[in-house]
Amino acid sequence: HIVVYMEREKNRCRAWYEGDPILEEYHDNEWCKVNHDDNFQFEMLCLEGASVGLSWKTILHKRANYRAAFHDFQIRNRSKIFSVRKNAQAVKKIQAQYGSFDAYLWHFTENNVLDGHWKTVEQIPTVSDVSRNMALDMKKKGIAFVGPVITYSFLQSIGMVNDHLEDCKYRDHYI
C-alpha cells in the first residue's frame, strides 16, 4: 500500500487526466510546453474558445475532428463557429503588426515562461494578471471567447505558463 500511495503522490500533477490516454498524451507532451508555432497557437486559441461551457476532455476527444474540419467546425454554438473566422482575421492583423502571433503573445511576459513552482494542485491558479491583461487586449483586437480564465488555460496550452507541479516528471520537457 505504501508503494501505491507513493506512486500516486508522485503523480499528483496527473490527477486531472489519469486513465484517459488522450489527456495523458496532452499532459505529458503538450501542456505547459513552450511552442512558438503560430499555427499551433491559433489551434489552441480555437480549441480553448470552443471549450467555453464544455470540459477540456470533451474538446481534446474531438480534436482530431476539429483538425479534419478546421474550416467547418462541427460546433453546436453558432457563436463559436463564427468566432473561428473572426479570430483568424484578428490574428492575421496581429501577425501583420507584430511579425507573428507568437511575438504578440510573448511580449506580455517579456519572452519569459511564467512558472509558479507549485507543490500542490490546489495552488495552481485559474487566472493571472497576464491572462487578464492579454484577454483585455485580445478583445480590443477583435478576438472572441478570451476571458481571463480561458486565456490562462491558453497560456498553459502553449507553454507560456508552466503549471506542472514541482515533482512532476514532465515539468521540464519543453518543445
PDB file of C-alpha atoms in Angstrom:
ATOM      1  CA  HIS A   1       0.000   0.000   0.000  1.00  0.00           C
ATOM      2  CA  ILE A   2       2.846   2.402   0.728  1.00  0.00           C
ATOM      3  CA  VAL A   3       4.303   1.901  -2.769  1.00  0.00           C
ATOM      4  CA  VAL A   4       0.903   2.614  -4.377  1.00  0.00           C
ATOM      5  CA  TYR A   5       0.467   5.720  -2.184  1.00  0.00           C
ATOM      6  CA  MET A   6       3.973   6.957  -3.006  1.00  0.00           C
ATOM      7  CA  GLU A   7       3.386   6.404  -6.742  1.00  0.00           C
ATOM      8  CA  ARG A   8       0.041   8.249  -6.547  1.00  0.00           C
ATOM      9  CA  GLU A   9       1.687  11.116  -4.641  1.00  0.00           C
ATOM     10  CA  LYS A  10       4.470  11.243  -7.238  1.00  0.00           C
ATOM     11  CA  ASN A  11       1.865  11.672  -9.995  1.00  0.00           C
ATOM     12  CA  ARG A  12      -0.351  14.314  -8.343  1.00  0.00           C
ATOM     13  CA  CYS A  13       0.122  16.532 -11.374  1.00  0.00           C
ATOM     14  CA  ARG A  14      -1.570  13.805 -13.421  1.00  0.00           C
ATOM     15  CA  ALA A  15      -4.669  13.586 -11.200  1.00  0.00           C
ATOM     16  CA  TRP A  16      -6.875  15.614 -13.574  1.00  0.00           C
ATOM     17  CA  TYR A  17      -6.447  13.250 -16.502  1.00  0.00           C
ATOM     18  CA  GLU A  18      -5.064   9.938 -15.301  1.00  0.00           C
ATOM     19  CA  GLY A  19      -6.546   6.930 -17.044  1.00  0.00           C
ATOM     20  CA  ASP A  20      -7.532   8.801 -20.217  1.00  0.00           C
ATOM     21  CA  PRO A  21      -4.947   8.159 -22.981  1.00  0.00           C
ATOM     22  CA  ILE A  22      -5.788  11.344 -24.897  1.00  0.00           C
ATOM     23  CA  LEU A  23      -5.470  13.527 -21.797  1.00  0.00           C
ATOM     24  CA  GLU A  24      -2.342  11.642 -20.712  1.00  0.00           C
ATOM     25  CA  GLU A  25      -0.749  12.360 -24.102  1.00  0.00           C
ATOM     26  CA  TYR A  26      -1.760  16.035 -23.873  1.00  0.00           C
ATOM     27  CA  HIS A  27      -0.379  16.443 -20.323  1.00  0.00           C
ATOM     28  CA  ASP A  28       2.829  14.555 -20.949  1.00  0.00           C
ATOM     29  CA  ASN A  29       3.731  16.041 -24.327  1.00  0.00           C
ATOM     30  CA  GLU A  30       1.947  19.384 -24.831  1.00  0.00           C
ATOM     31  CA  TRP A  31       0.537  21.006 -21.685  1.00  0.00           C
ATOM     32  CA  CYS A  32       2.809  23.789 -20.427  1.00  0.00           C
ATOM     33  CA  LYS A  33       5.405  23.043 -23.113  1.00  0.00           C
ATOM     34  CA  VAL A  34       6.784  26.073 -24.926  1.00  0.00           C
ATOM     35  CA  ASN A  35       5.555  26.191 -28.508  1.00  0.00           C
ATOM     36  CA  HIS A  36       6.291  29.169 -30.766  1.00  0.00           C
ATOM     37  CA  ASP A  37       4.399  27.929 -33.830  1.00  0.00           C
ATOM     38  CA  ASP A  38       1.700  30.422 -34.921  1.00  0.00           C
ATOM     39  CA  ASN A  39      -0.472  27.635 -36.382  1.00  0.00           C
ATOM     40  CA  PHE A  40      -0.352  25.616 -33.160  1.00  0.00           C
ATOM     41  CA  GLN A  41      -1.070  28.740 -31.114  1.00  0.00           C
ATOM     42  CA  PHE A  42      -4.074  29.542 -33.310  1.00  0.00           C
ATOM     43  CA  GLU A  43      -5.295  25.933 -32.990  1.00  0.00           C
ATOM     44  CA  MET A  44      -5.088  26.153 -29.197  1.00  0.00           C
ATOM     45  CA  LEU A  45      -6.826  29.558 -29.207  1.00  0.00           C
ATOM     46  CA  CYS A  46      -9.691  27.991 -31.201  1.00  0.00           C
ATOM     47  CA  LEU A  47      -9.875  24.894 -29.007  1.00  0.00           C
ATOM     48  CA  GLU A  48      -9.831  26.946 -25.805  1.00  0.00           C
ATOM     49  CA  GLY A  49     -12.624  29.134 -27.202  1.00  0.00           C
ATOM     50  CA  ALA A  50     -14.616  26.023 -28.121  1.00  0.00           C
ATOM     51  CA  SER A  51     -14.232  24.752 -24.560  1.00  0.00           C
ATOM     52  CA  VAL A  52     -16.403  27.524 -23.090  1.00  0.00           C
ATOM     53  CA  GLY A  53     -19.217  25.642 -21.357  1.00  0.00           C
ATOM     54  CA  LEU A  54     -17.627  22.262 -22.123  1.00  0.00           C
ATOM     55  CA  SER A  55     -14.903  20.202 -20.500  1.00  0.00           C
ATOM     56  CA  TRP A  56     -11.363  20.200 -21.841  1.00  0.00           C
ATOM     57  CA  LYS A  57     -11.701  16.412 -22.038  1.00  0.00           C
ATOM     58  CA  THR A  58     -14.605  16.807 -24.492  1.00  0.00           C
ATOM     59  CA  ILE A  59     -12.572  19.198 -26.640  1.00  0.00           C
ATOM     60  CA  LEU A  60      -9.454  17.020 -26.732  1.00  0.00           C
ATOM     61  CA  HIS A  61     -11.508  13.960 -27.598  1.00  0.00           C
ATOM     62  CA  LYS A  62     -12.929  15.886 -30.584  1.00  0.00           C
ATOM     63  CA  ARG A  63      -9.596  17.441 -31.534  1.00  0.00           C
ATOM     64  CA  ALA A  64      -8.981  15.123 -34.496  1.00  0.00           C
ATOM     65  CA  ASN A  65     -12.382  16.077 -35.876  1.00  0.00           C
ATOM     66  CA  TYR A  66     -11.647  19.772 -35.348  1.00  0.00           C
ATOM     67  CA  ARG A  67      -8.406  19.364 -37.229  1.00  0.00           C
ATOM     68  CA  ALA A  68     -10.047  17.432 -40.081  1.00  0.00           C
ATOM     69  CA  ALA A  69     -12.797  20.031 -40.457  1.00  0.00           C
ATOM     70  CA  PHE A  70     -10.875  23.104 -39.353  1.00  0.00           C
ATOM     71  CA  HIS A  71     -12.685  25.424 -41.722  1.00  0.00           C
ATOM     72  CA  ASP A  72     -16.072  23.996 -40.792  1.00  0.00           C
ATOM     73  CA  PHE A  73     -16.043  23.119 -37.102  1.00  0.00           C
ATOM     74  CA  GLN A  74     -18.922  20.935 -36.049  1.00  0.00           C
ATOM     75  CA  ILE A  75     -19.840  23.023 -33.013  1.00  0.00           C
ATOM     76  CA  ARG A  76     -23.441  23.489 -31.959  1.00  0.00           C
ATOM     77  CA  ASN A  77     -22.915  27.044 -30.805  1.00  0.00           C
ATOM     78  CA  ARG A  78     -23.059  29.318 -33.884  1.00  0.00           C
ATOM     79  CA  SER A  79     -21.120  31.995 -31.996  1.00  0.00           C
ATOM     80  CA  LYS A  80     -18.196  29.603 -31.601  1.00  0.00           C
ATOM     81  CA  ILE A  81     -18.279  28.724 -35.306  1.00  0.00           C
ATOM     82  CA  PHE A  82     -18.218  32.372 -36.345  1.00  0.00           C
ATOM     83  CA  SER A  83     -15.595  33.196 -33.723  1.00  0.00           C
ATOM     84  CA  VAL A  84     -13.060  30.974 -35.521  1.00  0.00           C
ATOM     85  CA  ARG A  85     -13.315  33.118 -38.661  1.00  0.00           C
ATOM     86  CA  LYS A  86     -13.348  36.333 -36.642  1.00  0.00           C
ATOM     87  CA  ASN A  87     -10.326  35.193 -34.632  1.00  0.00           C
ATOM     88  CA  ALA A  88      -8.465  34.184 -37.789  1.00  0.00           C
ATOM     89  CA  GLN A  89      -8.976  37.684 -39.175  1.00  0.00           C
ATOM     90  CA  ALA A  90      -7.815  39.259 -35.903  1.00  0.00           C
ATOM     91  CA  VAL A  91      -4.739  37.011 -35.750  1.00  0.00           C
ATOM     92  CA  LYS A  92      -3.832  37.961 -39.334  1.00  0.00           C
ATOM     93  CA  LYS A  93      -3.901  41.650 -38.300  1.00  0.00           C
ATOM     94  CA  ILE A  94      -1.798  40.874 -35.216  1.00  0.00           C
ATOM     95  CA  GLN A  95       0.727  38.998 -37.379  1.00  0.00           C
ATOM     96  CA  ALA A  96       0.965  41.966 -39.719  1.00  0.00           C
ATOM     97  CA  GLN A  97       1.510  44.337 -36.788  1.00  0.00           C
ATOM     98  CA  TYR A  98       3.913  42.204 -34.704  1.00  0.00           C
ATOM     99  CA  GLY A  99       5.520  39.992 -37.349  1.00  0.00           C
ATOM    100  CA  SER A 100       3.965  36.848 -35.851  1.00  0.00           C
ATOM    101  CA  PHE A 101       1.218  35.824 -33.443  1.00  0.00           C
ATOM    102  CA  ASP A 102       3.986  34.353 -31.307  1.00  0.00           C
ATOM    103  CA  ALA A 103       5.762  37.724 -30.946  1.00  0.00           C
ATOM    104  CA  TYR A 104       2.492  39.357 -29.887  1.00  0.00           C
ATOM    105  CA  LEU A 105       1.743  36.694 -27.281  1.00  0.00           C
ATOM    106  CA  TRP A 106       5.206  36.553 -25.749  1.00  0.00           C
ATOM    107  CA  HIS A 107       5.510  40.322 -25.369  1.00  0.00           C
ATOM    108  CA  PHE A 108       3.055  40.002 -22.459  1.00  0.00           C
ATOM    109  CA  THR A 109       5.694  38.062 -20.480  1.00  0.00           C
ATOM    110  CA  GLU A 110       8.778  39.713 -21.969  1.00  0.00           C
ATOM    111  CA  ASN A 111       9.590  36.330 -23.533  1.00  0.00           C
ATOM    112  CA  ASN A 112       9.677  34.565 -20.159  1.00  0.00           C
ATOM    113  CA  VAL A 113       7.837  31.386 -19.184  1.00  0.00           C
ATOM    114  CA  LEU A 114       5.764  32.046 -16.064  1.00  0.00           C
ATOM    115  CA  ASP A 115       6.458  29.261 -13.586  1.00  0.00           C
ATOM    116  CA  GLY A 116       4.803  29.205 -10.177  1.00  0.00           C
ATOM    117  CA  HIS A 117       6.779  26.165  -8.954  1.00  0.00           C
ATOM    118  CA  TRP A 118       3.601  24.759  -7.407  1.00  0.00           C
ATOM    119  CA  LYS A 119       3.769  21.930  -4.911  1.00  0.00           C
ATOM    120  CA  THR A 120       0.044  21.026  -4.892  1.00  0.00           C
ATOM    121  CA  VAL A 121      -2.718  21.118  -7.494  1.00  0.00           C
ATOM    122  CA  GLU A 122      -4.717  23.401  -5.212  1.00  0.00           C
ATOM    123  CA  GLN A 123      -2.060  26.119  -5.602  1.00  0.00           C
ATOM    124  CA  ILE A 124      -2.472  26.331  -9.381  1.00  0.00           C
ATOM    125  CA  PRO A 125      -4.468  29.467 -10.235  1.00  0.00           C
ATOM    126  CA  THR A 126      -7.116  29.784 -12.919  1.00  0.00           C
ATOM    127  CA  VAL A 127      -6.269  33.402 -13.789  1.00  0.00           C
ATOM    128  CA  SER A 128      -3.299  35.739 -13.535  1.00  0.00           C
ATOM    129  CA  ASP A 129      -2.508  39.379 -14.180  1.00  0.00           C
ATOM    130  CA  VAL A 130      -1.024  38.330 -17.515  1.00  0.00           C
ATOM    131  CA  SER A 131      -4.160  36.404 -18.528  1.00  0.00           C
ATOM    132  CA  ARG A 132      -6.352  39.365 -17.526  1.00  0.00           C
ATOM    133  CA  ASN A 133      -4.207  41.838 -19.487  1.00  0.00           C
ATOM    134  CA  MET A 134      -3.914  39.561 -22.503  1.00  0.00           C
ATOM    135  CA  ALA A 135      -7.665  38.845 -22.538  1.00  0.00           C
ATOM    136  CA  LEU A 136      -8.460  42.562 -22.467  1.00  0.00           C
ATOM    137  CA  ASP A 137      -6.008  43.301 -25.262  1.00  0.00           C
ATOM    138  CA  MET A 138      -7.166  40.367 -27.374  1.00  0.00           C
ATOM    139  CA  LYS A 139     -10.774  41.509 -27.040  1.00  0.00           C
ATOM    140  CA  LYS A 140      -9.740  45.003 -28.142  1.00  0.00           C
ATOM    141  CA  LYS A 141      -8.078  43.407 -31.169  1.00  0.00           C
ATOM    142  CA  GLY A 142     -11.292  41.543 -32.067  1.00  0.00           C
ATOM    143  CA  ILE A 143     -10.619  38.072 -30.675  1.00  0.00           C
ATOM    144  CA  ALA A 144     -13.678  36.303 -29.248  1.00  0.00           C
ATOM    145  CA  PHE A 145     -14.025  33.821 -26.356  1.00  0.00           C
ATOM    146  CA  VAL A 146     -10.961  35.077 -24.496  1.00  0.00           C
ATOM    147  CA  GLY A 147     -11.882  35.814 -20.903  1.00  0.00           C
ATOM    148  CA  PRO A 148      -9.142  35.695 -18.253  1.00  0.00           C
ATOM    149  CA  VAL A 149      -9.788  32.023 -17.342  1.00  0.00           C
ATOM    150  CA  ILE A 150      -9.810  30.770 -20.951  1.00  0.00           C
ATOM    151  CA  THR A 151      -6.750  32.905 -21.665  1.00  0.00           C
ATOM    152  CA  TYR A 152      -4.946  31.399 -18.661  1.00  0.00           C
ATOM    153  CA  SER A 153      -5.685  27.900 -19.999  1.00  0.00           C
ATOM    154  CA  PHE A 154      -4.452  29.058 -23.406  1.00  0.00           C
ATOM    155  CA  LEU A 155      -1.194  30.264 -21.804  1.00  0.00           C
ATOM    156  CA  GLN A 156      -0.753  26.802 -20.282  1.00  0.00           C
ATOM    157  CA  SER A 157      -1.552  25.092 -23.587  1.00  0.00           C
ATOM    158  CA  ILE A 158       1.217  26.918 -25.464  1.00  0.00           C
ATOM    159  CA  GLY A 159       3.785  26.771 -22.663  1.00  0.00           C
ATOM    160  CA  MET A 160       3.854  30.427 -21.645  1.00  0.00           C
ATOM    161  CA  VAL A 161       2.792  29.209 -18.212  1.00  0.00           C
ATOM    162  CA  ASN A 162       4.315  26.091 -16.683  1.00  0.00           C
ATOM    163  CA  ASP A 163       1.916  24.782 -14.064  1.00  0.00           C
ATOM    164  CA  HIS A 164       3.305  21.277 -13.783  1.00  0.00           C
ATOM    165  CA  LEU A 165       3.868  20.526 -10.124  1.00  0.00           C
ATOM    166  CA  GLU A 166       7.452  20.723  -8.879  1.00  0.00           C
ATOM    167  CA  ASP A 167       7.705  16.941  -8.637  1.00  0.00           C
ATOM    168  CA  CYS A 168       6.055  16.176 -11.999  1.00  0.00           C
ATOM    169  CA  LYS A 169       8.486  14.346 -14.253  1.00  0.00           C
ATOM    170  CA  TYR A 170       7.087  16.222 -17.271  1.00  0.00           C
ATOM    171  CA  ARG A 171       7.611  19.777 -15.988  1.00  0.00           C
ATOM    172  CA  ASP A 172      10.898  20.368 -17.776  1.00  0.00           C
ATOM    173  CA  HIS A 173      10.124  18.666 -21.119  1.00  0.00           C
ATOM    174  CA  TYR A 174       9.824  21.614 -23.456  1.00  0.00           C
ATOM    175  CA  ILE A 175       9.023  21.569 -27.164  1.00  0.00           C
TER     176      ILE A 175
END
